[in-house]
PDB file of C-alpha atoms and ligand atoms in Angstrom:
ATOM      1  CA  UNK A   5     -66.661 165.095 239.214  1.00  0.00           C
ATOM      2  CA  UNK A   6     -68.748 166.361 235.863  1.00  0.00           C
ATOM      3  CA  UNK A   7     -68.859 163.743 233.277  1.00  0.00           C
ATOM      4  CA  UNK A   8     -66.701 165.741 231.215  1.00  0.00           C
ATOM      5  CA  UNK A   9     -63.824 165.315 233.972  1.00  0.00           C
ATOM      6  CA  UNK A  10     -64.503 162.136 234.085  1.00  0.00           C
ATOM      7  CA  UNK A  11     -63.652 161.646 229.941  1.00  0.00           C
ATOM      8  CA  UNK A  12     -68.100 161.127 229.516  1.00  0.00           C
ATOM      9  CA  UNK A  13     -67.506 158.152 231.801  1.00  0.00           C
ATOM     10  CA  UNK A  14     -71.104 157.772 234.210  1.00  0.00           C
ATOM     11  CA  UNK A  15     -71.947 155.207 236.222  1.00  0.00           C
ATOM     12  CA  UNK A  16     -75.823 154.800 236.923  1.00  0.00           C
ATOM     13  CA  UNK A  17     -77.034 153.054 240.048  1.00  0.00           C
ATOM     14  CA  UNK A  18     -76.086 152.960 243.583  1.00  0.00           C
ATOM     15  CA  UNK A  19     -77.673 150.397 246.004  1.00  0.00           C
ATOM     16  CA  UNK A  20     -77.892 147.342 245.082  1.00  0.00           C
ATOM     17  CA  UNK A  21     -74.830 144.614 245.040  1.00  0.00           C
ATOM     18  CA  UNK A  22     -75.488 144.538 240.946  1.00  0.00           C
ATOM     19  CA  UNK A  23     -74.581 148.457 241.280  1.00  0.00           C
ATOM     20  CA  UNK A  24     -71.760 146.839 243.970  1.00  0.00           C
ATOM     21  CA  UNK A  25     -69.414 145.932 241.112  1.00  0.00           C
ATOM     22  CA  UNK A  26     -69.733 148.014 238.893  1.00  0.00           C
ATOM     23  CA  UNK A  27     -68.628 150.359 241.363  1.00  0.00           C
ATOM     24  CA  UNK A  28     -65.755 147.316 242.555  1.00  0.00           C
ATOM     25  CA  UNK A  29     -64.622 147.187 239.460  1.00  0.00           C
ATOM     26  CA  UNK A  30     -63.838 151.115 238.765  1.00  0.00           C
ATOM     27  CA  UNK A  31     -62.245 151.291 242.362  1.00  0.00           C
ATOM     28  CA  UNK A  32     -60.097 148.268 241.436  1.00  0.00           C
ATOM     29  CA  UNK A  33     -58.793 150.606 237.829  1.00  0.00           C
ATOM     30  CA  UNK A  34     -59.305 153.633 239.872  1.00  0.00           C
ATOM     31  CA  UNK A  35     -61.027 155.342 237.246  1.00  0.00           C
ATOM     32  CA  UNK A  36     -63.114 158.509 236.662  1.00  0.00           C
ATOM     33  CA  UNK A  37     -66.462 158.692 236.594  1.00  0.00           C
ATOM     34  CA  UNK A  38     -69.674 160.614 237.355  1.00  0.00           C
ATOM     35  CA  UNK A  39     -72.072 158.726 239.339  1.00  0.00           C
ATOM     36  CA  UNK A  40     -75.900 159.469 238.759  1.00  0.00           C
ATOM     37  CA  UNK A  41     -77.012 157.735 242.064  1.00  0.00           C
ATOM     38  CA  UNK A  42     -80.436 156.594 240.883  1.00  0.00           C
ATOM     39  CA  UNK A  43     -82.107 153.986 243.018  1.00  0.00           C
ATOM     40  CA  UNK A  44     -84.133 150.905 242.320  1.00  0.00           C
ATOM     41  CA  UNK A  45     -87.424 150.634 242.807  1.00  0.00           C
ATOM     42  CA  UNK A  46     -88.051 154.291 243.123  1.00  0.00           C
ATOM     43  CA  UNK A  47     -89.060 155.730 239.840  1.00  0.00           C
ATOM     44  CA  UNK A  48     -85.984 156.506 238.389  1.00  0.00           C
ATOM     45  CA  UNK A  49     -85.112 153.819 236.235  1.00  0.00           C
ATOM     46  CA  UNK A  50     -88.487 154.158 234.509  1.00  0.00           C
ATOM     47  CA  UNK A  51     -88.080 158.122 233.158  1.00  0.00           C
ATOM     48  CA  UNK A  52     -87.911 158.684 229.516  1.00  0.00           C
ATOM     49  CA  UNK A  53     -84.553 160.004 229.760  1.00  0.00           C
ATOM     50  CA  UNK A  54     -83.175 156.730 231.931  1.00  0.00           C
ATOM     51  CA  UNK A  55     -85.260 154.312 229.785  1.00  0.00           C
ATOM     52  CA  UNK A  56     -83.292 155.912 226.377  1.00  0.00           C
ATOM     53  CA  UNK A  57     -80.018 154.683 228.015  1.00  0.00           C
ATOM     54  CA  UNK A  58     -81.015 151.267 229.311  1.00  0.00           C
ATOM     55  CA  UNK A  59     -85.121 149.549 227.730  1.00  0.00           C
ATOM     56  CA  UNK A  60     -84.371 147.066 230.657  1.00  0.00           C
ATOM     57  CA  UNK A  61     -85.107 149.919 232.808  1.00  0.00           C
ATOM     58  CA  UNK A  62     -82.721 148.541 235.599  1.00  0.00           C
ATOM     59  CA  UNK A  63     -79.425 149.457 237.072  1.00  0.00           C
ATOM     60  CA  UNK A  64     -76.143 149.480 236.566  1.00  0.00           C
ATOM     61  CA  UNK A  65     -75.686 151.110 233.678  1.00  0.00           C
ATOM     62  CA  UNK A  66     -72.372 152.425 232.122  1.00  0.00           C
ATOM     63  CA  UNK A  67     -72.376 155.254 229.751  1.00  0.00           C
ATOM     64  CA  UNK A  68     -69.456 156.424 227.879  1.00  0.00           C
ATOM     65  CA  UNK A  69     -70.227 159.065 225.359  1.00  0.00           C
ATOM     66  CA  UNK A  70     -73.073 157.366 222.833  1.00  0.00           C
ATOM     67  CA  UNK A  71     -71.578 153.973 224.316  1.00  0.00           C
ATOM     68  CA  UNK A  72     -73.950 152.348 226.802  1.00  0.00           C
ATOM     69  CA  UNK A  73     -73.660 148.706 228.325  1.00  0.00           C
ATOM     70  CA  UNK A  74     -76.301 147.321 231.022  1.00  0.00           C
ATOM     71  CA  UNK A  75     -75.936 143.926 232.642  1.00  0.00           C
ATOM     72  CA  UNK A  76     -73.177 144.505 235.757  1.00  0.00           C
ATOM     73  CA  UNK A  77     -71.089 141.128 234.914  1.00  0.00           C
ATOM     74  CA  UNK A  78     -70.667 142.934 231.008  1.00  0.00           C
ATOM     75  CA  UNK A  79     -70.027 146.199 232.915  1.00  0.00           C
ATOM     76  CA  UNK A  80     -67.500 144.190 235.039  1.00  0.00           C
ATOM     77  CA  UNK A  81     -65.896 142.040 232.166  1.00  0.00           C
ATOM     78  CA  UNK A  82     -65.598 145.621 229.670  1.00  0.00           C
ATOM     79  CA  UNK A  83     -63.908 147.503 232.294  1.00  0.00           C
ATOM     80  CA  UNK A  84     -61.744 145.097 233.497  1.00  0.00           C
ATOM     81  CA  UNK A  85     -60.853 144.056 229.414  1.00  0.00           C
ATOM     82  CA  UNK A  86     -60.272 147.787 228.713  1.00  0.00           C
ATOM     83  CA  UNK A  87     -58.499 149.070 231.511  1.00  0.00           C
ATOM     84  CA  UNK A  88     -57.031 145.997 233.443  1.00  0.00           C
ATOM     85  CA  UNK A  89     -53.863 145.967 231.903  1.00  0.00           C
ATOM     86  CA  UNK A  90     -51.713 147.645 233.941  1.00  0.00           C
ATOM     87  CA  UNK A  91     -53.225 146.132 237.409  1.00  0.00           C
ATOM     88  CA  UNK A  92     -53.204 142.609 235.759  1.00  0.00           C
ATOM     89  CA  UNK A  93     -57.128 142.517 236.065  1.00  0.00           C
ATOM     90  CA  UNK A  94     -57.533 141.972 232.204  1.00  0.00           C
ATOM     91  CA  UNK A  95     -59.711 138.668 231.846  1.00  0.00           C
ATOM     92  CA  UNK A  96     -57.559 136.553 230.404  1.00  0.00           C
ATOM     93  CA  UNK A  97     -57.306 135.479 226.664  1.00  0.00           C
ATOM     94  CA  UNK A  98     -55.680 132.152 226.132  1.00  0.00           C
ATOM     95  CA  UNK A  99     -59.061 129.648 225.364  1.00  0.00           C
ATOM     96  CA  UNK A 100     -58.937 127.293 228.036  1.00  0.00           C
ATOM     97  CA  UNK A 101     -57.851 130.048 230.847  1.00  0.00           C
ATOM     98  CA  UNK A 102     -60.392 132.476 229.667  1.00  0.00           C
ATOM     99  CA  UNK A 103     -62.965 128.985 229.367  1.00  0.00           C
ATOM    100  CA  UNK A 104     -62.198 129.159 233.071  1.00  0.00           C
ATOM    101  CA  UNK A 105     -63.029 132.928 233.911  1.00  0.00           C
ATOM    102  CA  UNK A 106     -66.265 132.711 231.751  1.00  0.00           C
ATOM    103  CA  UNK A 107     -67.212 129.422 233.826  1.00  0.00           C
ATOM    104  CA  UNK A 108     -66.641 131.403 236.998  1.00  0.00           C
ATOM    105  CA  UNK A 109     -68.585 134.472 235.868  1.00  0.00           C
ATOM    106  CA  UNK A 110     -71.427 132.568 234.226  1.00  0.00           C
ATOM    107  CA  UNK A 111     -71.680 130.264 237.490  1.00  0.00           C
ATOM    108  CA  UNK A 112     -72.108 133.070 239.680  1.00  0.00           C
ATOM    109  CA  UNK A 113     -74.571 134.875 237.550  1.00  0.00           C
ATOM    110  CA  UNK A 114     -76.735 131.930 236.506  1.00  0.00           C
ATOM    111  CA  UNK A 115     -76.263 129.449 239.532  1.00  0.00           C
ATOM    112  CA  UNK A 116     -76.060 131.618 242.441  1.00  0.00           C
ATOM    113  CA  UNK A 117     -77.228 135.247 240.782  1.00  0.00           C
ATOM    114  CA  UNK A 118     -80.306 134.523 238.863  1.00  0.00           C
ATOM    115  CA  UNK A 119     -81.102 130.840 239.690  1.00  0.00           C
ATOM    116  CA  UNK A 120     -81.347 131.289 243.055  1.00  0.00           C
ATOM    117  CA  UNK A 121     -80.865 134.616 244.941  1.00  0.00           C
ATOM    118  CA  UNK A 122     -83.311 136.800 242.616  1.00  0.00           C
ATOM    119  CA  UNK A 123     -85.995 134.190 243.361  1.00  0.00           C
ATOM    120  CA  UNK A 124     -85.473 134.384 247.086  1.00  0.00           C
ATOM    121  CA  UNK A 125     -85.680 138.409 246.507  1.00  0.00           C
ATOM    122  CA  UNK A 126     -88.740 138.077 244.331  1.00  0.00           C
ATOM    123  CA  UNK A 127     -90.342 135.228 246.641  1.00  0.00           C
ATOM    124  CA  UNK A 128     -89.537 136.837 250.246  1.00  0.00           C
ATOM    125  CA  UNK A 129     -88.165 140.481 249.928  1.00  0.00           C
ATOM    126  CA  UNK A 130     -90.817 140.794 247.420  1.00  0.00           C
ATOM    127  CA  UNK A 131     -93.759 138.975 247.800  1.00  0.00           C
ATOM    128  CA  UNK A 132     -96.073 141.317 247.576  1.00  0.00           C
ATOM    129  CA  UNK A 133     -95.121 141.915 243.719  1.00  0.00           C
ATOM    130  CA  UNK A 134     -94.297 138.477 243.014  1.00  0.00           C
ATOM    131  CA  UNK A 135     -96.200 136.031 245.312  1.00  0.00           C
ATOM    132  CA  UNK A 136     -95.871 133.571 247.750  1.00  0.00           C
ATOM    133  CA  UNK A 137     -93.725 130.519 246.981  1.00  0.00           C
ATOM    134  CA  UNK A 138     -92.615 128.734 249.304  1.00  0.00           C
ATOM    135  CA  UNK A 139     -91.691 125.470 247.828  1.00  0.00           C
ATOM    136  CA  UNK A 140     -89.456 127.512 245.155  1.00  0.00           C
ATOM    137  CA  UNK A 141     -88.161 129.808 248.142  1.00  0.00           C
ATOM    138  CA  UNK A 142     -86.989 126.550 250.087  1.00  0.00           C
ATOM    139  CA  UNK A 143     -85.800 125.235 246.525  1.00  0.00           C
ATOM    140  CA  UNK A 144     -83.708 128.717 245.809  1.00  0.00           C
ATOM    141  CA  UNK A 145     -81.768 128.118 249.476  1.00  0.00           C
ATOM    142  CA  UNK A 146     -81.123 124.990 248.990  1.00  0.00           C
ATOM    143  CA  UNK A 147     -80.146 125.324 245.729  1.00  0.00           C
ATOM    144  CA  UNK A 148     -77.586 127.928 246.976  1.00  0.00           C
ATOM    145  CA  UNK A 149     -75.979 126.250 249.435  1.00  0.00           C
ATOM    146  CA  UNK A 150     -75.387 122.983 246.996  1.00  0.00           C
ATOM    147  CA  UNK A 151     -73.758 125.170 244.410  1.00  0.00           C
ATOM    148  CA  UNK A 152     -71.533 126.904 247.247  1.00  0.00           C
ATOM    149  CA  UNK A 153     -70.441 123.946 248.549  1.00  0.00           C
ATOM    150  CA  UNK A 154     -69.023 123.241 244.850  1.00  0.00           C
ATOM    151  CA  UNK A 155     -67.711 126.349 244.853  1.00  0.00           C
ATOM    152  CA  UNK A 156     -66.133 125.959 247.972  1.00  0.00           C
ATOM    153  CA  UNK A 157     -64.140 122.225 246.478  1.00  0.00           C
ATOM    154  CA  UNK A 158     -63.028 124.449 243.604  1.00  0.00           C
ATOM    155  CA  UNK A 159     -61.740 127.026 245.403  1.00  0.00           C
ATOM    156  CA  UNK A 160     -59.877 124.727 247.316  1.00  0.00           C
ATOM    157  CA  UNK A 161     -57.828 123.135 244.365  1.00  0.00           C
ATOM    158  CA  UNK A 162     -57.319 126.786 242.970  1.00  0.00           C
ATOM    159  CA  UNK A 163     -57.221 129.704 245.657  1.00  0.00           C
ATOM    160  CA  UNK A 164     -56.560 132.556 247.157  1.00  0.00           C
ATOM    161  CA  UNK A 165     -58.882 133.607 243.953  1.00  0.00           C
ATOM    162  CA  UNK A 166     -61.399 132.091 242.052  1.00  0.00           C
ATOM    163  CA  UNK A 167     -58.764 131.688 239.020  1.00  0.00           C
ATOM    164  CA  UNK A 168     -55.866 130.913 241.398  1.00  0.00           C
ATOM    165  CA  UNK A 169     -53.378 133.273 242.166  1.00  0.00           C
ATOM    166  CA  UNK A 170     -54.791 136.197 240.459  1.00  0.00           C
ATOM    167  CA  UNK A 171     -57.723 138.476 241.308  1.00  0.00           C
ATOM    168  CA  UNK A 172     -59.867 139.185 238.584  1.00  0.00           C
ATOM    169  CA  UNK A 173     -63.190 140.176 237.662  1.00  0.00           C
ATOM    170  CA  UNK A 174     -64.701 136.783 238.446  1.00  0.00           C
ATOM    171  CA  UNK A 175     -64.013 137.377 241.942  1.00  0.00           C
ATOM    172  CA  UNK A 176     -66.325 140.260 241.577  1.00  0.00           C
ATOM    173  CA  UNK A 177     -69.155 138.567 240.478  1.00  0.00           C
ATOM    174  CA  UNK A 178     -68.839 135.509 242.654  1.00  0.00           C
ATOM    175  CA  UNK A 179     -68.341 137.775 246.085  1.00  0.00           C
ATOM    176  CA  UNK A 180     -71.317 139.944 245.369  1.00  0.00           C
ATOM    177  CA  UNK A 181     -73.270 136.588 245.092  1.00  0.00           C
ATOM    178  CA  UNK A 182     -71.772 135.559 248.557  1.00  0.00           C
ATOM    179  CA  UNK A 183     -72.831 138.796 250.168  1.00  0.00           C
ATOM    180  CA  UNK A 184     -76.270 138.275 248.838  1.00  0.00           C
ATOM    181  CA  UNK A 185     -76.278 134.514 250.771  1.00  0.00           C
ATOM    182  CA  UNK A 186     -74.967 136.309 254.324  1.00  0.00           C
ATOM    183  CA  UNK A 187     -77.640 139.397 254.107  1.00  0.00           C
ATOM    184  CA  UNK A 188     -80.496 136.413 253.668  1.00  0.00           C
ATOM    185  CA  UNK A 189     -78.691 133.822 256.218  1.00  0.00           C
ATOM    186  CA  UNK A 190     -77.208 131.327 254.252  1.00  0.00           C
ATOM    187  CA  UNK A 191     -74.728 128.986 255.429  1.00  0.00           C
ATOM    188  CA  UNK A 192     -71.504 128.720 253.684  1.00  0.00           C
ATOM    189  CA  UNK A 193     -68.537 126.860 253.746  1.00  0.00           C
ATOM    190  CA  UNK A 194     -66.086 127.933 256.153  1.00  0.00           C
ATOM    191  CA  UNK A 195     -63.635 127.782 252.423  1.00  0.00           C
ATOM    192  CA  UNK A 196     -65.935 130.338 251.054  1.00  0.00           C
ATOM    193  CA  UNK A 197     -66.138 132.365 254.774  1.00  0.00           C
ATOM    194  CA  UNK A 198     -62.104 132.510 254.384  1.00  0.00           C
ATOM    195  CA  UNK A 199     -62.115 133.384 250.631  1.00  0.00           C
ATOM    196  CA  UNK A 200     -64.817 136.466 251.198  1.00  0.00           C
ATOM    197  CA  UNK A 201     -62.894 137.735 254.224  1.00  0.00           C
ATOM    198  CA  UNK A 202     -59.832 138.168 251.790  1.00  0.00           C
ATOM    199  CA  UNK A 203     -61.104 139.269 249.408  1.00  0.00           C
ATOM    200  CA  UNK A 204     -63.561 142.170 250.636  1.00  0.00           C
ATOM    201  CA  UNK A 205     -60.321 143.460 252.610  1.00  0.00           C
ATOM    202  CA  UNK A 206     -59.080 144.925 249.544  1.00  0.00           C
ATOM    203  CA  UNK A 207     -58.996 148.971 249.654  1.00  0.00           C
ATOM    204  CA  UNK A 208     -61.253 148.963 246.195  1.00  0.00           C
ATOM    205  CA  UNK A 209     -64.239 146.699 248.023  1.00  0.00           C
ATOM    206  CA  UNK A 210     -64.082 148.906 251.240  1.00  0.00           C
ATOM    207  CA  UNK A 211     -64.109 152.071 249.031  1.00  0.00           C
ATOM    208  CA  UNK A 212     -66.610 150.912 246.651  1.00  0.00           C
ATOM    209  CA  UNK A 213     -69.338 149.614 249.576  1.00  0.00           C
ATOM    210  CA  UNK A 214     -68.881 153.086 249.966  1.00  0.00           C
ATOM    211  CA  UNK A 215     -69.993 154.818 247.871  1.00  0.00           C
ATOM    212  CA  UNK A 216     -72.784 152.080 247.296  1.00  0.00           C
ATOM    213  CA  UNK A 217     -74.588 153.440 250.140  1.00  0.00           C
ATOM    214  CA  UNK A 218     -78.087 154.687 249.405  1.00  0.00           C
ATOM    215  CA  UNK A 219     -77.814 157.056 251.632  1.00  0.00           C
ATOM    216  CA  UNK A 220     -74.091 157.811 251.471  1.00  0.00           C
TER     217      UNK A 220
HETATM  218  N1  GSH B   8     -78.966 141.182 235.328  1.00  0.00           N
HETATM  219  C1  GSH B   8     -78.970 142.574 235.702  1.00  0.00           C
HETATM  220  C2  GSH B   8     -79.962 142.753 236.823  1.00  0.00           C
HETATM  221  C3  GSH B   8     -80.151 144.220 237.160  1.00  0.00           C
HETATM  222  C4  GSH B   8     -81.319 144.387 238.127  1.00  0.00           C
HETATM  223  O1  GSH B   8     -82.166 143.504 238.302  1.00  0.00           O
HETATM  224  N2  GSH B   8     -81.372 145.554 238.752  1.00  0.00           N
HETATM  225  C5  GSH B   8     -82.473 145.841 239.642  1.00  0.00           C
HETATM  226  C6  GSH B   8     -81.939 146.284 240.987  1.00  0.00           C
HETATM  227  S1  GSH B   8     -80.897 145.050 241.697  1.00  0.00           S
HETATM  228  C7  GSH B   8     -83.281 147.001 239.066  1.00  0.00           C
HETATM  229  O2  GSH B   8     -82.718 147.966 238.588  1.00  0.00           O
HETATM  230  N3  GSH B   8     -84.634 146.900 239.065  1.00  0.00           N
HETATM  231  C8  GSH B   8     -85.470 147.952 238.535  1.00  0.00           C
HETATM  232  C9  GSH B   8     -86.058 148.780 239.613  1.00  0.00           C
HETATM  233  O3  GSH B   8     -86.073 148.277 240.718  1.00  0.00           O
HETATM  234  O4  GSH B   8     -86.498 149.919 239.417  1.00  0.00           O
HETATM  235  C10 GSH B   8     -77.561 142.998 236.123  1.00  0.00           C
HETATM  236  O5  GSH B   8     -76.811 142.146 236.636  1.00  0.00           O
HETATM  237  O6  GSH B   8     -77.187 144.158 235.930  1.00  0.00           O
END
């Protein structure tokens, strides 16, 4: 689909579970879009044309017309706030309720996303950029598993979804953070085992894993 087809909507990355939901999210709103499959770690986030668009130099990044947002949980959250309505995947608004969604989002991006999976990429995946660090490594996976276990008691006074009985963008964020523990062997809860099996059976996770394939 051109990006004019697609109302100048493009989705840049493919890969990576950041580039996971954005792509979750616009299979959830079933959406147009043209996706520019750049990879990480290959060059193509660092052209002139690429580094216009996002000065992070990192995917995803959403472009519609002179529009541009980077950061997938913004990506997620803009989509979802835009173009939920009619699937009942808008985050929600009351203060307490929407308190709620942001703890859930900014939980799985800071606790689980940044806190403690990046440095296990950086420190193993990576070491050869960023070092050896073993005492943060064992720190990271440790850290995880606490913070999943809290998850996990959560879940278990809300459920099936992270804000009870209605999947929203937060489950997004918090699933792609759960595939990130299983692909590096990290325990979880058998909660959190149940809650990912439902959740990555819906038809917009199969589709979007996808088309997330590098080499799809
Ligand atoms: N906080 C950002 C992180 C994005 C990020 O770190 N992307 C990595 C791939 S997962 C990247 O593009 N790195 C630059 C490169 O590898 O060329 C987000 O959630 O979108």
């Amino acid at each position: 689909m051109s990006a004019t087809d697609a109302g100048e909507r493009v989705l840049w990355g493919v890969g990576t579970s950041r580039t996971l939901r954005a792509l979750w999210i616009l299979q959830e709103l079933e959406l147009p879009y043209e996706h520019r499959r750049i990879t990480s770690r290959s060059g193509e986030t660092l052209t002139p044309e690429y580094t216009r668009l996002n000065p992070s130099q990192k995917i995803p990044a959403l472009q519609e017309g002179d529009f541009v947002l980077s950061e997938s949980a913004a990506i997620v959250n803009y989509l979802a706030t835009t173009h939920g309505a009619a699937r009942g995947l808008c985050p929600p608004t009351a203060p307490r309720e929407r308190a709620r969604y942001d703890q859930w989002c900014f939980f799985s991006m800071m606790e689980l996303d940044a806190n403690t999976l990046y440095v296990i990429r950086k420190h193993e995946d990576l070491h050869q950029l960023y070092g050896e660090a073993p005492n943060a490594l064992q720190a990271a996976r440790d850290g995880f598993a606490r913070q999943a276990h809290a998850a996990a008691r959560r879940l278990t006074h809300s459920g099936p979804y992270v804000l009870g009985e209605n999947f929203s963008g937060a489950d997004i964020l918090f699933t792609t953070c759960l595939n990130g523990a299983l692909r590096r062997g990290i325990e979880l809860p058998q909660t959190l085992h149940a809650y990912r099996q439902r959740v990555t059976a819906r038809a917009a996770y199969q589709r979007a894993s996808q088309l997330n394939q590098r080499d799809g």
